[in-house]
Coordinates of C-alpha atoms and ligand atoms in Angstrom, one line a residue:
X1 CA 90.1 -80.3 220.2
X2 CA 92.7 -81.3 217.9
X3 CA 92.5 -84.4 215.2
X4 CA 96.0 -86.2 216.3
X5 CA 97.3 -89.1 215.1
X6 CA 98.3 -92.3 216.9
X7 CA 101.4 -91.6 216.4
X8 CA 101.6 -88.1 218.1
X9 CA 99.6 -89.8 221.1
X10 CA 102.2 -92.1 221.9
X11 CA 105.4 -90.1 221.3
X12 CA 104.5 -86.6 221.7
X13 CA 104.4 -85.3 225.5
X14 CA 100.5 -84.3 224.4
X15 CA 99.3 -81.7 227.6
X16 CA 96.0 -81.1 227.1
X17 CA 93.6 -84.2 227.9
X18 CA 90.8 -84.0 225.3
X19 CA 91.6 -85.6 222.4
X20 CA 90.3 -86.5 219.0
X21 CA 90.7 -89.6 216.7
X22 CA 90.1 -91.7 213.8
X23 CA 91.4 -94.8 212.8
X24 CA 90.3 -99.0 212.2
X25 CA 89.7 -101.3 214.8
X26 CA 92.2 -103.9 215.0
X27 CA 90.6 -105.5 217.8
X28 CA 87.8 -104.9 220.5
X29 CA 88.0 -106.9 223.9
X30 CA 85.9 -107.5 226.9
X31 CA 83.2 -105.2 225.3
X32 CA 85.7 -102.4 226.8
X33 CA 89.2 -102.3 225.0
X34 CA 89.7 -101.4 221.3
X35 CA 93.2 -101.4 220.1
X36 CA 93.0 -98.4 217.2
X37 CA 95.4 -98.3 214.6
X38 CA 95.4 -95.7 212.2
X39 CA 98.4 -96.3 210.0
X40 CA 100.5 -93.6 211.4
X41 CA 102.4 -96.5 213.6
X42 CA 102.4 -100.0 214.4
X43 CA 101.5 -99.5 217.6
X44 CA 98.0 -99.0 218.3
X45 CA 96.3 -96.4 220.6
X46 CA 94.0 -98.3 223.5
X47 CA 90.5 -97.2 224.2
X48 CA 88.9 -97.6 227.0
X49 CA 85.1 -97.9 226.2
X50 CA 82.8 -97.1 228.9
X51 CA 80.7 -99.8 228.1
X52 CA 78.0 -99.4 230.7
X53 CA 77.0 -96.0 229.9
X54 CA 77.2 -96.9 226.3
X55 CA 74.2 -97.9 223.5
X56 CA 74.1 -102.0 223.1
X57 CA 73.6 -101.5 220.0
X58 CA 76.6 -99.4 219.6
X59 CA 78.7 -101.8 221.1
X60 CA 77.8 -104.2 218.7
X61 CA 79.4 -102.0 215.8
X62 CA 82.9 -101.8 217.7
X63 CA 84.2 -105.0 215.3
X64 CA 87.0 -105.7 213.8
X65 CA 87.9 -103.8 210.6
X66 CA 85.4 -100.5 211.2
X67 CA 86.5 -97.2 210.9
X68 CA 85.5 -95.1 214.2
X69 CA 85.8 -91.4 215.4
X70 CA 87.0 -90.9 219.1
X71 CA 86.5 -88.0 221.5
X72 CA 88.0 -89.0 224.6
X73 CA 90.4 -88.2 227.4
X74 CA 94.2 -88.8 227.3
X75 CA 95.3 -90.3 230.3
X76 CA 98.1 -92.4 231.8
X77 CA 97.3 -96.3 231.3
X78 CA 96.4 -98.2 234.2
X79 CA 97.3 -101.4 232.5
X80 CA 100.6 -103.3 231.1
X81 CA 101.9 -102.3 227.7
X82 CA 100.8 -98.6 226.9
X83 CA 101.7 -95.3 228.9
X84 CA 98.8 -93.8 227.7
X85 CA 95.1 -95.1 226.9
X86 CA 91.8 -92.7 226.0
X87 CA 88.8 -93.1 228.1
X88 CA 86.1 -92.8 225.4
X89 CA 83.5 -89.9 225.5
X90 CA 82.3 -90.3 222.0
X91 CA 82.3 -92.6 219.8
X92 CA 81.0 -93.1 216.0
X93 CA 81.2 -96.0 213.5
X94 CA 82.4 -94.2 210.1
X95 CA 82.5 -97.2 208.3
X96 CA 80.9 -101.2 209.6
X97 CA 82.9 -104.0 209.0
X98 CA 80.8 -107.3 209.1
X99 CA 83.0 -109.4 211.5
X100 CA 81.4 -112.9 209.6
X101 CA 82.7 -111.5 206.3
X102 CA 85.6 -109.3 207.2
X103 CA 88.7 -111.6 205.7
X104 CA 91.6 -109.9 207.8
X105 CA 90.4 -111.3 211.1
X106 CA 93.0 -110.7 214.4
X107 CA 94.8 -114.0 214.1
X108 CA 97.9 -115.1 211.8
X109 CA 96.9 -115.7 208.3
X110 CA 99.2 -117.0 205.6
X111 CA 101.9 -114.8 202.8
X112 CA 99.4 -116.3 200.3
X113 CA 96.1 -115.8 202.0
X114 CA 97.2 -111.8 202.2
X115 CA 98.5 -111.8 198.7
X116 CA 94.9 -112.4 197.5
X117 CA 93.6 -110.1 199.7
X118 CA 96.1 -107.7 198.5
X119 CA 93.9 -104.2 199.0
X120 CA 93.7 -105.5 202.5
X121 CA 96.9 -106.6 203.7
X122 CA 98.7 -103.3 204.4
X123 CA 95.7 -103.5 207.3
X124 CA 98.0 -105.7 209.0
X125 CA 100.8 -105.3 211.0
X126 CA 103.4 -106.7 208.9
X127 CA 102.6 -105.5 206.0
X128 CA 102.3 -101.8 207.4
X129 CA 105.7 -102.0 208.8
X130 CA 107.1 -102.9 204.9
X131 CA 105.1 -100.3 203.5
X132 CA 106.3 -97.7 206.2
X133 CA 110.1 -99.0 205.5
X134 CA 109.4 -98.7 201.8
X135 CA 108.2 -95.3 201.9
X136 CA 110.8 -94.2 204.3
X137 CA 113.7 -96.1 202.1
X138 CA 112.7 -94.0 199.1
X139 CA 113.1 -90.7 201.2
X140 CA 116.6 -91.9 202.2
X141 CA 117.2 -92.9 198.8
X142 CA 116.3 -89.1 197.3
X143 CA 118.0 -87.7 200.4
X144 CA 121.1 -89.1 199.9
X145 CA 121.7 -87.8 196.3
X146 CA 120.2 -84.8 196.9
X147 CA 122.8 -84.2 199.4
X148 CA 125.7 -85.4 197.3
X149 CA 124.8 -82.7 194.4
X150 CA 123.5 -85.6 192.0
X151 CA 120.3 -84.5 190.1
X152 CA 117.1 -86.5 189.7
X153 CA 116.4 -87.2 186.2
X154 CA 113.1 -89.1 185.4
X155 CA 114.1 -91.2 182.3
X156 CA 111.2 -92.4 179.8
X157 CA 108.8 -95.0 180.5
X158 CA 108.0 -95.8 177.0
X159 CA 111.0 -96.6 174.9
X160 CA 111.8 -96.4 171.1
X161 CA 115.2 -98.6 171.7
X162 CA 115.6 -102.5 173.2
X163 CA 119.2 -102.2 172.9
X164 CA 120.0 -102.4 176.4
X165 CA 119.6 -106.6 176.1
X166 CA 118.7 -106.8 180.1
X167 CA 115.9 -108.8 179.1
X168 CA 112.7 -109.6 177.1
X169 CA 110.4 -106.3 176.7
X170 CA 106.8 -105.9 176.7
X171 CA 105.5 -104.3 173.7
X172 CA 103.7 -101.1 173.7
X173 CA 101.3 -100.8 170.7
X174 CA 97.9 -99.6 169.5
X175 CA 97.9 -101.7 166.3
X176 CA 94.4 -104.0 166.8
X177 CA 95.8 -107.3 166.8
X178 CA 92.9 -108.7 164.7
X179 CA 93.9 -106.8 162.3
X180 CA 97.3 -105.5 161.7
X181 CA 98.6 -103.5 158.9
X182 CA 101.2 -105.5 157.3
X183 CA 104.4 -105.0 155.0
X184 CA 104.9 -106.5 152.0
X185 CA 106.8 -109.4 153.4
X186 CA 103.9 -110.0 155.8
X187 CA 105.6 -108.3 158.8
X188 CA 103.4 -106.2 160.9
X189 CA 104.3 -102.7 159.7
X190 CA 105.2 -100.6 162.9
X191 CA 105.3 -97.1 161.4
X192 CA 102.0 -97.2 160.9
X193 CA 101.5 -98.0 164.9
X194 CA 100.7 -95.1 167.4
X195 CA 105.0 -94.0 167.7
X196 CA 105.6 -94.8 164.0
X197 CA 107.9 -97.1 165.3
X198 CA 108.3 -99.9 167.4
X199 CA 108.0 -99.4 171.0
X200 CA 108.0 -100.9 174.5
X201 CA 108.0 -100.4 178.1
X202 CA 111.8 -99.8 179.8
X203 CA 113.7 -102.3 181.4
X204 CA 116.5 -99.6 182.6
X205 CA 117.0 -95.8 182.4
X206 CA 120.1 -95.8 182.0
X207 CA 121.0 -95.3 178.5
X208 CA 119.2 -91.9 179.0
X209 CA 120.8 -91.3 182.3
X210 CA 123.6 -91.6 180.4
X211 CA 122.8 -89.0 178.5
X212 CA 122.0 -86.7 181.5
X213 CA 125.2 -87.3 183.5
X214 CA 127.2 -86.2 180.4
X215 CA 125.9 -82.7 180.8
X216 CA 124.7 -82.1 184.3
X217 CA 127.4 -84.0 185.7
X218 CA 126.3 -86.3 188.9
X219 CA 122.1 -87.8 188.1
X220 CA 120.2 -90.5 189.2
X221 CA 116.5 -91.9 188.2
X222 CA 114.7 -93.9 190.4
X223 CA 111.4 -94.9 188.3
X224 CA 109.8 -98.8 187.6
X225 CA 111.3 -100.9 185.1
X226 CA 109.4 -103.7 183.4
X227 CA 110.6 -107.2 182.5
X228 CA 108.9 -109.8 180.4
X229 CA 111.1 -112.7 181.5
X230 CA 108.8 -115.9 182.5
X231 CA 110.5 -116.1 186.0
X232 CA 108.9 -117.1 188.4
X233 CA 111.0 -117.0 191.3
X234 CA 111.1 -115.4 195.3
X235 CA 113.2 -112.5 193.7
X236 CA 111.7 -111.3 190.4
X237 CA 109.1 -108.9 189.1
X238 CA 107.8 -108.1 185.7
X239 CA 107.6 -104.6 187.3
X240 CA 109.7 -103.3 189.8
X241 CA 111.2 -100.3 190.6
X242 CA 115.3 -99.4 190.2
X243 CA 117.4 -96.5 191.3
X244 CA 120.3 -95.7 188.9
X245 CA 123.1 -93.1 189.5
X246 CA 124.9 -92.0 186.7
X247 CA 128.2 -90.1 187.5
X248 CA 130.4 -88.6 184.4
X249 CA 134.2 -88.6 185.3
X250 CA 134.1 -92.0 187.5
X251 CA 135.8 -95.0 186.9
X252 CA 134.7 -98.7 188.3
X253 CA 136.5 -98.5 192.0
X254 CA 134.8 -94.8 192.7
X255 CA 131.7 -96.8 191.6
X256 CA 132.1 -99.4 193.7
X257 CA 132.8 -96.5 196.6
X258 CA 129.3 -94.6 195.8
X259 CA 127.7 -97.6 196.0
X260 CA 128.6 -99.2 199.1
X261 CA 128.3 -95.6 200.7
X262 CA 125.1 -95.1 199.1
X263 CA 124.1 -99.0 200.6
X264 CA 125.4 -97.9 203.8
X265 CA 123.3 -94.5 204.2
X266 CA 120.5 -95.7 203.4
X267 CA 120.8 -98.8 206.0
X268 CA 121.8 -96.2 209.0
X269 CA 118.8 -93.8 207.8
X270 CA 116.2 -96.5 208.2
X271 CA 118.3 -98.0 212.1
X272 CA 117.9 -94.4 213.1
X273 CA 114.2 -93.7 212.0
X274 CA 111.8 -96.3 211.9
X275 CA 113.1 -98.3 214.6
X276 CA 109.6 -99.4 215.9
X277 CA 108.3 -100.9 212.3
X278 CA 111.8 -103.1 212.3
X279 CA 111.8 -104.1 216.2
X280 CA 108.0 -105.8 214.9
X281 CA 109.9 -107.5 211.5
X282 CA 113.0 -108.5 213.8
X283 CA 110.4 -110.5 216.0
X284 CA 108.1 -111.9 213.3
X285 CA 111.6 -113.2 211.5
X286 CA 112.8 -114.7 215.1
X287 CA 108.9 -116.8 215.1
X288 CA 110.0 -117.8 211.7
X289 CA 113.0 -118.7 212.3
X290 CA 112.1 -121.0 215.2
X291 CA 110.2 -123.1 212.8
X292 CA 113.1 -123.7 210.3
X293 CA 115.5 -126.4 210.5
X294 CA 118.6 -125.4 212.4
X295 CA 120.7 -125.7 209.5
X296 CA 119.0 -123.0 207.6
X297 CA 118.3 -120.4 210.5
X298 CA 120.5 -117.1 210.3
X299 CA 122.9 -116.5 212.7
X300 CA 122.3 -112.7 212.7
X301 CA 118.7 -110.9 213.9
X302 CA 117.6 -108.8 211.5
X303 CA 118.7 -105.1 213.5
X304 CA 122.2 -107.4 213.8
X305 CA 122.0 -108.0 209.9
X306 CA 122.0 -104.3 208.9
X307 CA 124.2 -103.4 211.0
X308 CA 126.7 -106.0 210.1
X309 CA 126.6 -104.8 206.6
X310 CA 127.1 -100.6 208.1
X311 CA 129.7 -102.1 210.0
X312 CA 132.1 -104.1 207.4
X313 CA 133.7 -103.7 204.0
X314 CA 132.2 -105.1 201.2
X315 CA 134.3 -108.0 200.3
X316 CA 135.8 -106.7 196.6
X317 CA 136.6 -109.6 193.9
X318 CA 137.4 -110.1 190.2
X319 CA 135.2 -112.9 188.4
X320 CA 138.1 -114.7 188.0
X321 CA 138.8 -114.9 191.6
X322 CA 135.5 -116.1 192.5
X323 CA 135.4 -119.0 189.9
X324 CA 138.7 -120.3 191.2
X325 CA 137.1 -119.9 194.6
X326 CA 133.7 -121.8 193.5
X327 CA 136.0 -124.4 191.7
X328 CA 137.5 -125.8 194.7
X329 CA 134.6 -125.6 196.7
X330 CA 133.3 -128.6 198.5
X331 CA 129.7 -127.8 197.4
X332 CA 131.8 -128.0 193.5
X333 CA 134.1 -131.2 194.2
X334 CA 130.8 -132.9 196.0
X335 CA 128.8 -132.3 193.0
X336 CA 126.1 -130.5 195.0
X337 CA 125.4 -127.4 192.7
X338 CA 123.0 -127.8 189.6
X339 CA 125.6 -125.7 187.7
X340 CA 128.8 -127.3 188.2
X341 CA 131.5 -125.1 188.0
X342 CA 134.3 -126.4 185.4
X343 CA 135.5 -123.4 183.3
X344 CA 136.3 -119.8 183.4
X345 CA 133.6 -117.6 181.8
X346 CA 130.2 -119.0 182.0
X347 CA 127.8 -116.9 184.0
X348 CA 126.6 -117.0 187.8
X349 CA 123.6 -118.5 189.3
X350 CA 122.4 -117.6 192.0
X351 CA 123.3 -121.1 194.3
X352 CA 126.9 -119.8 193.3
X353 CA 126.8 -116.2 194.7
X354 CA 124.9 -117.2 197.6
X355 CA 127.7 -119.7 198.1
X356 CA 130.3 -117.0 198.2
X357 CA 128.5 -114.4 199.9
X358 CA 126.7 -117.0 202.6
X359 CA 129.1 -119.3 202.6
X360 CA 132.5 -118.3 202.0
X361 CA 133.2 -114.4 202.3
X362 CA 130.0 -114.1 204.9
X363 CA 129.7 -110.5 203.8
X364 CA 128.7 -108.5 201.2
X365 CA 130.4 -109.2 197.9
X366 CA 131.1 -106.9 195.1
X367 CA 132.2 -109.2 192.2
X368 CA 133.7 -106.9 189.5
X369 CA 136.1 -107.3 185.6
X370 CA 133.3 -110.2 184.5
X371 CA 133.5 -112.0 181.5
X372 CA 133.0 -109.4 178.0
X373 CA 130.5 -112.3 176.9
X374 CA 128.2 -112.8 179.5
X375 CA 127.7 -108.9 180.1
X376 CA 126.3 -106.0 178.3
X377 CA 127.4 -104.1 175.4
X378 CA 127.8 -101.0 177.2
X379 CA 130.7 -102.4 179.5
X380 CA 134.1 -101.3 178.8
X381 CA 136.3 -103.3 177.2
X382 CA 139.6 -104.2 179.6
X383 CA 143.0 -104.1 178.2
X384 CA 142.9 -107.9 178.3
X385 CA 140.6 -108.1 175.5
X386 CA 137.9 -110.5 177.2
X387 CA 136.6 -108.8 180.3
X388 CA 134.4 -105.6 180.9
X389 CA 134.4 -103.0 183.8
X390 CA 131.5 -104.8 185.4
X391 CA 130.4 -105.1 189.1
X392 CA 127.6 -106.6 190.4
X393 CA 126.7 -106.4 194.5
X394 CA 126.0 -109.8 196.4
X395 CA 124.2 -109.8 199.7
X396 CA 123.5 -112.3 202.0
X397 CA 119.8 -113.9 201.8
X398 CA 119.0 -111.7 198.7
X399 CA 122.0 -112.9 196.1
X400 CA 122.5 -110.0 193.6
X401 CA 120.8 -107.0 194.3
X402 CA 123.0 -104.3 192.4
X403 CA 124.5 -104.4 188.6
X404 CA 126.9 -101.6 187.5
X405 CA 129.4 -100.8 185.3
X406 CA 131.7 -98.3 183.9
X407 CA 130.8 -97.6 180.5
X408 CA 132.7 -97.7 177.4
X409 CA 133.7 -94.6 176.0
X410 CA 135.6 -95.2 173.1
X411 CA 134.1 -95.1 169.8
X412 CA 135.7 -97.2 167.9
X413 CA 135.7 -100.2 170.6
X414 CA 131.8 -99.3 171.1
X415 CA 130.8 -99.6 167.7
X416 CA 133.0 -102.8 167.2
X417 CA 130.8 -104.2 170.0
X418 CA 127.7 -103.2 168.8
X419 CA 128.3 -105.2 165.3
X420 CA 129.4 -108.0 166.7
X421 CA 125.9 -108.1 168.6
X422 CA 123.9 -106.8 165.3
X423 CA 122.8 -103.9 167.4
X424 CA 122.2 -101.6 164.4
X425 CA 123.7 -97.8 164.8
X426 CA 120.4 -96.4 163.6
X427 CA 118.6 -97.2 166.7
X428 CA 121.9 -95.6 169.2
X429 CA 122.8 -92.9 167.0
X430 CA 122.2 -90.7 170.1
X431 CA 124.4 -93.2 172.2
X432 CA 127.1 -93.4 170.3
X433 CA 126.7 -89.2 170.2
X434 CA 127.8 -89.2 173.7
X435 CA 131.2 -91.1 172.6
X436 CA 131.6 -88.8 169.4
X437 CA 131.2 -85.2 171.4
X438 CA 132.8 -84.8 174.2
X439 CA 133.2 -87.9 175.5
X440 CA 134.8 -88.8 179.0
X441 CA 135.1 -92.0 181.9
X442 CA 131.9 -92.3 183.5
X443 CA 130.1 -95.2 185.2
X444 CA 127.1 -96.1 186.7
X445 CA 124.9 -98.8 188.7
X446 CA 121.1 -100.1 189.4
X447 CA 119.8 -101.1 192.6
X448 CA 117.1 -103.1 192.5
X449 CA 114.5 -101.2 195.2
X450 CA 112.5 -104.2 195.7
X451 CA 115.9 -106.7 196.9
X452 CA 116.8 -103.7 199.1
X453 CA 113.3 -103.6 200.5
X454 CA 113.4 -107.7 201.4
X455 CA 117.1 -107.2 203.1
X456 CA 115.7 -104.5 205.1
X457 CA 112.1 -106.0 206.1
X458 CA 113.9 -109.1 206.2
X459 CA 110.9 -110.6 203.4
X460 CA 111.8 -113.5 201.9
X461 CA 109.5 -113.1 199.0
X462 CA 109.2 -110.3 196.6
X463 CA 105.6 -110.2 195.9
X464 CA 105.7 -109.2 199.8
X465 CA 107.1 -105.8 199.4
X466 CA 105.7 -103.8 196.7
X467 CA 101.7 -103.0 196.7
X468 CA 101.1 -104.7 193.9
X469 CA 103.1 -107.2 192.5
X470 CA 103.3 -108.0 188.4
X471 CA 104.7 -111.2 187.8
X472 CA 103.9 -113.9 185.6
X473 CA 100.1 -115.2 185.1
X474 CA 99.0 -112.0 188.0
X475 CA 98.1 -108.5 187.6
X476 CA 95.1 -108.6 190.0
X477 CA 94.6 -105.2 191.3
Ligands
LIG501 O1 121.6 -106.0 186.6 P1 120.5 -105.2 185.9 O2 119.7 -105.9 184.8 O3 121.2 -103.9 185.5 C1 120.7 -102.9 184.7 O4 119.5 -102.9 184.3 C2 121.6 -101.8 184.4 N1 121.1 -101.0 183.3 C3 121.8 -101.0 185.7 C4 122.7 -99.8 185.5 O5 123.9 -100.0 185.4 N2 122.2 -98.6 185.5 O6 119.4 -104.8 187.0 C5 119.8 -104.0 188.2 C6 119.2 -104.6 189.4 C7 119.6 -106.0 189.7 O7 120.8 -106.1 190.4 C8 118.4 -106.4 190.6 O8 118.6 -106.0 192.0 C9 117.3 -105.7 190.1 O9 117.8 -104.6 189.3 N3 116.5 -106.6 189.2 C10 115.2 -107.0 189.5 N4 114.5 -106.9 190.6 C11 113.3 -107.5 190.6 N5 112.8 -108.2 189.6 C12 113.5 -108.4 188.5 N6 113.0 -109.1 187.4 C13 114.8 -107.8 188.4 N7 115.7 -107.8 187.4 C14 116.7 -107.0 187.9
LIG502 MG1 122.4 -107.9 186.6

């Protein structure tokens, strides 16, 4: 007898009729039916208990939550919804689960409810399906540059530079904050601290992938990233995790190419191989749906979304496009954004590039040449003086879920940059390295993993698609 998994049960033309399992309980009916799961598939494996023949006491164990081992007969199903069942020959509890005190009981509990039970959830069917998809995305994200010849660099978690300016940092440190050694000027004197320097965790690999893609060409990390920033909102982490390419010899429109390509491969990878985990999302999201106001519900099913987006061109427009856009808007001349829209170069909330991508361009969006100001040093400079080679990718129900860029190569312009931020050499001699030897076009982008895993799942809050979410006031777990 073989150990198989649900999985192979159901999909696998399985010959020989003895068979051998292990799973949880997801439900037990009619002292006679339990519907197994073991975590290999949403679907669950029915087995048929012969519960005449079988101990009371036995029966009694069959709850909710337990872990069991199966001996048992494959056979066709007699009833509606399987093609194949096992008729039980043995059966053994691994592991009770007190049906009084088990909290995941087989009826619809709440987002919140299951965020506090967090070690439970992925018991669930929902939450198994975004695990599954998560996992499964990851593959097709390695798969796709390992196919393209890029080369997967793992960038450092701990960094020595908070140059990058993508947001506030959280400090690594050993220095007992009772008592700190402190400079003469009272400051807390760093190089006495574990790194002999100031340090903290990442909020992008890029500057280092930077490096990388300057001598092996095409590279790409894909690693968690960690931002202090007191947001509490649907979309943001304090952790979460970010692929970013870096590709030497690529200017802004070939970045713009790899990563709508990228975007699009990935989609197709997931249509074509975990169809079963998104037909379950695709119906959960319809029984959401219903209970929205008409107003708000999506047009598009969630298989209809993806494909729409494998389907169609990303919609490509400069910043100043899309203010002029946003400035005649109704939603602008009715006074119905927060942010009113007056002048050319203040940055984008979110209301305005859901506006454009929802509303307006019903597409994805790739806004691109953004204001020098409002973007990062790194950015190069264009020949108007006053923007920077910036994109960033909109998608519907998510808002921005990639930032890119090609990168400034020049020296001189990078430097002047740099002082006009008080970013002190010093701390990018290495950086500015990559401009002094050998220096060359090159261009890059992130991907948030989590906003990709909500678009796909079709979750409309972030804490709902990692394991364990960071944010704000929560690290339970
Ligand atoms: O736009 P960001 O800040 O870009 C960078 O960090 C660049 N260094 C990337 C690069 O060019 N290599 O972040 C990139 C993406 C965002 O578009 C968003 O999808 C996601 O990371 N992101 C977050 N996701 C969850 N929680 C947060 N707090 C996030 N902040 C950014
Ligand atoms: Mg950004």
């Amino acid at each position: 007898m073989q150990l198989l998994s649900v999985s192979d049960l159901l999909t696998k033309d399985i010959k020989f009729p003895e068979v051998e399992i292990k799973g949880w309980v997801r439900t037990f009916r009619a002292n006679r039916f339990i519907a197994l799961n073991d975590g290999s598939t949403i679907n669950n494996i029915q087995c048929v208990v012969d519960f005449e023949n079988t101990d009371e006491a036995l029966l009694k164990r069959i709850t909710t939550g337990a872990s069991v081992h199966i001996k048992g007969e494959l056979v066709e199903s007699q009833g509606k919804g399987q093609n194949v069942e096992i008729l039980v020959k043995y059966i053994n509890i691994l592991g009770d689960s007190d049906p009084d005190q088990y909290p995941i009981q087989p009826k619809k509990h709440s987002f919140e409810f299951l965020r506090e039970h967090a070690h439970l959830r992925t018991r669930t069917n929902t939450f198994s399906a975004v695990m599954r998809l998560r996992s499964s995305l990851s593959f097709a994200i390695h798969k796709y540059f390992n196919d393209h010849g890029f080369y997967y660099m793992h960038t450092p978690i701990i960094t020595g530079s908070d140059a990058e300016g993508a947001g506030e940092m959280f400090k690594v440190t050993k220095i007992d904050a009772k008592n700190p050694p402190l400079k003469d000027n009272g400051a807390v004197d760093y190089s006495q601290d574990f790194f002999g320097k100031e340090t903290n965790l990442t909020v992008s690999g890029q500057l280092e992938a930077e490096t990388y893609a300057m001598a092996l060409g095409k590279v790409y990390t894909f690693g968690p990233t960690f931002r202090a920033e007191n947001s509490n909102t649907s979309r943001h982490l304090s952790e979460f995790w970010m692929i970013e390419p870096e590709v030497a010899f690529m200017d802004l429109p070939s970045n713009m190419d790899l990563a709508e390509d990228f975007m699009k491969y990935v989609l197709s990878y997931i249509l074509e191989n975990n169809r079963d985990d998104l037909s379950y999302l695709e119906q959960r999201l319809l029984k959401e749906e219903k209970s929205k106001p008409q107003a708000e519900r999506s047009d598009m099913s969630l298989i209809e979304k993806l494909n729409f987006v494998i389907e169609n061109n990303f919609k490509r427009v400069s910043y100043t496009e899309a203010i002029e856009i946003l400035r005649n808007s109704k939603p602008n001349k009715k006074k119905k954004f927060k942010f009113p829209i007056n002048e050319w170069g203040i940055d984008l909330q979110s209301e305005h590039e859901r506006f454009l991508v929802e509303k307006h361009f019903k597409c994805p969006v790739i806004l691109f040449d953004y204001p020098a100001n409002i973007k990062a040093f790194y950015m190069r400079l264009n020949d108007d003086g006053k923007t920077v080679r910036a994109m960033d990718i909109l998608f519907p129900g998510i808002g921005e879920i990639v930032g890119g860029s090609q990168r400034e190569e020049r020296l001189d312009v990078l430097k002047e940059k740099m002082a006009a931020l008080d970013i002190p050499e010093e701390e990018l001699w290495w950086y500015l390295d990559l401009r002094k030897y050998g220096t060359a076009v090159h261009s890059g982008f992130g991907l948030g993993f989590e906003r990709l895993v909500m678009f796909v799942t079709g979750m409309s809050n972030i804490r709902d698609v990692i394991p364990y979410p960071r944010t704000p006031q929560n690290a339970e777990f």
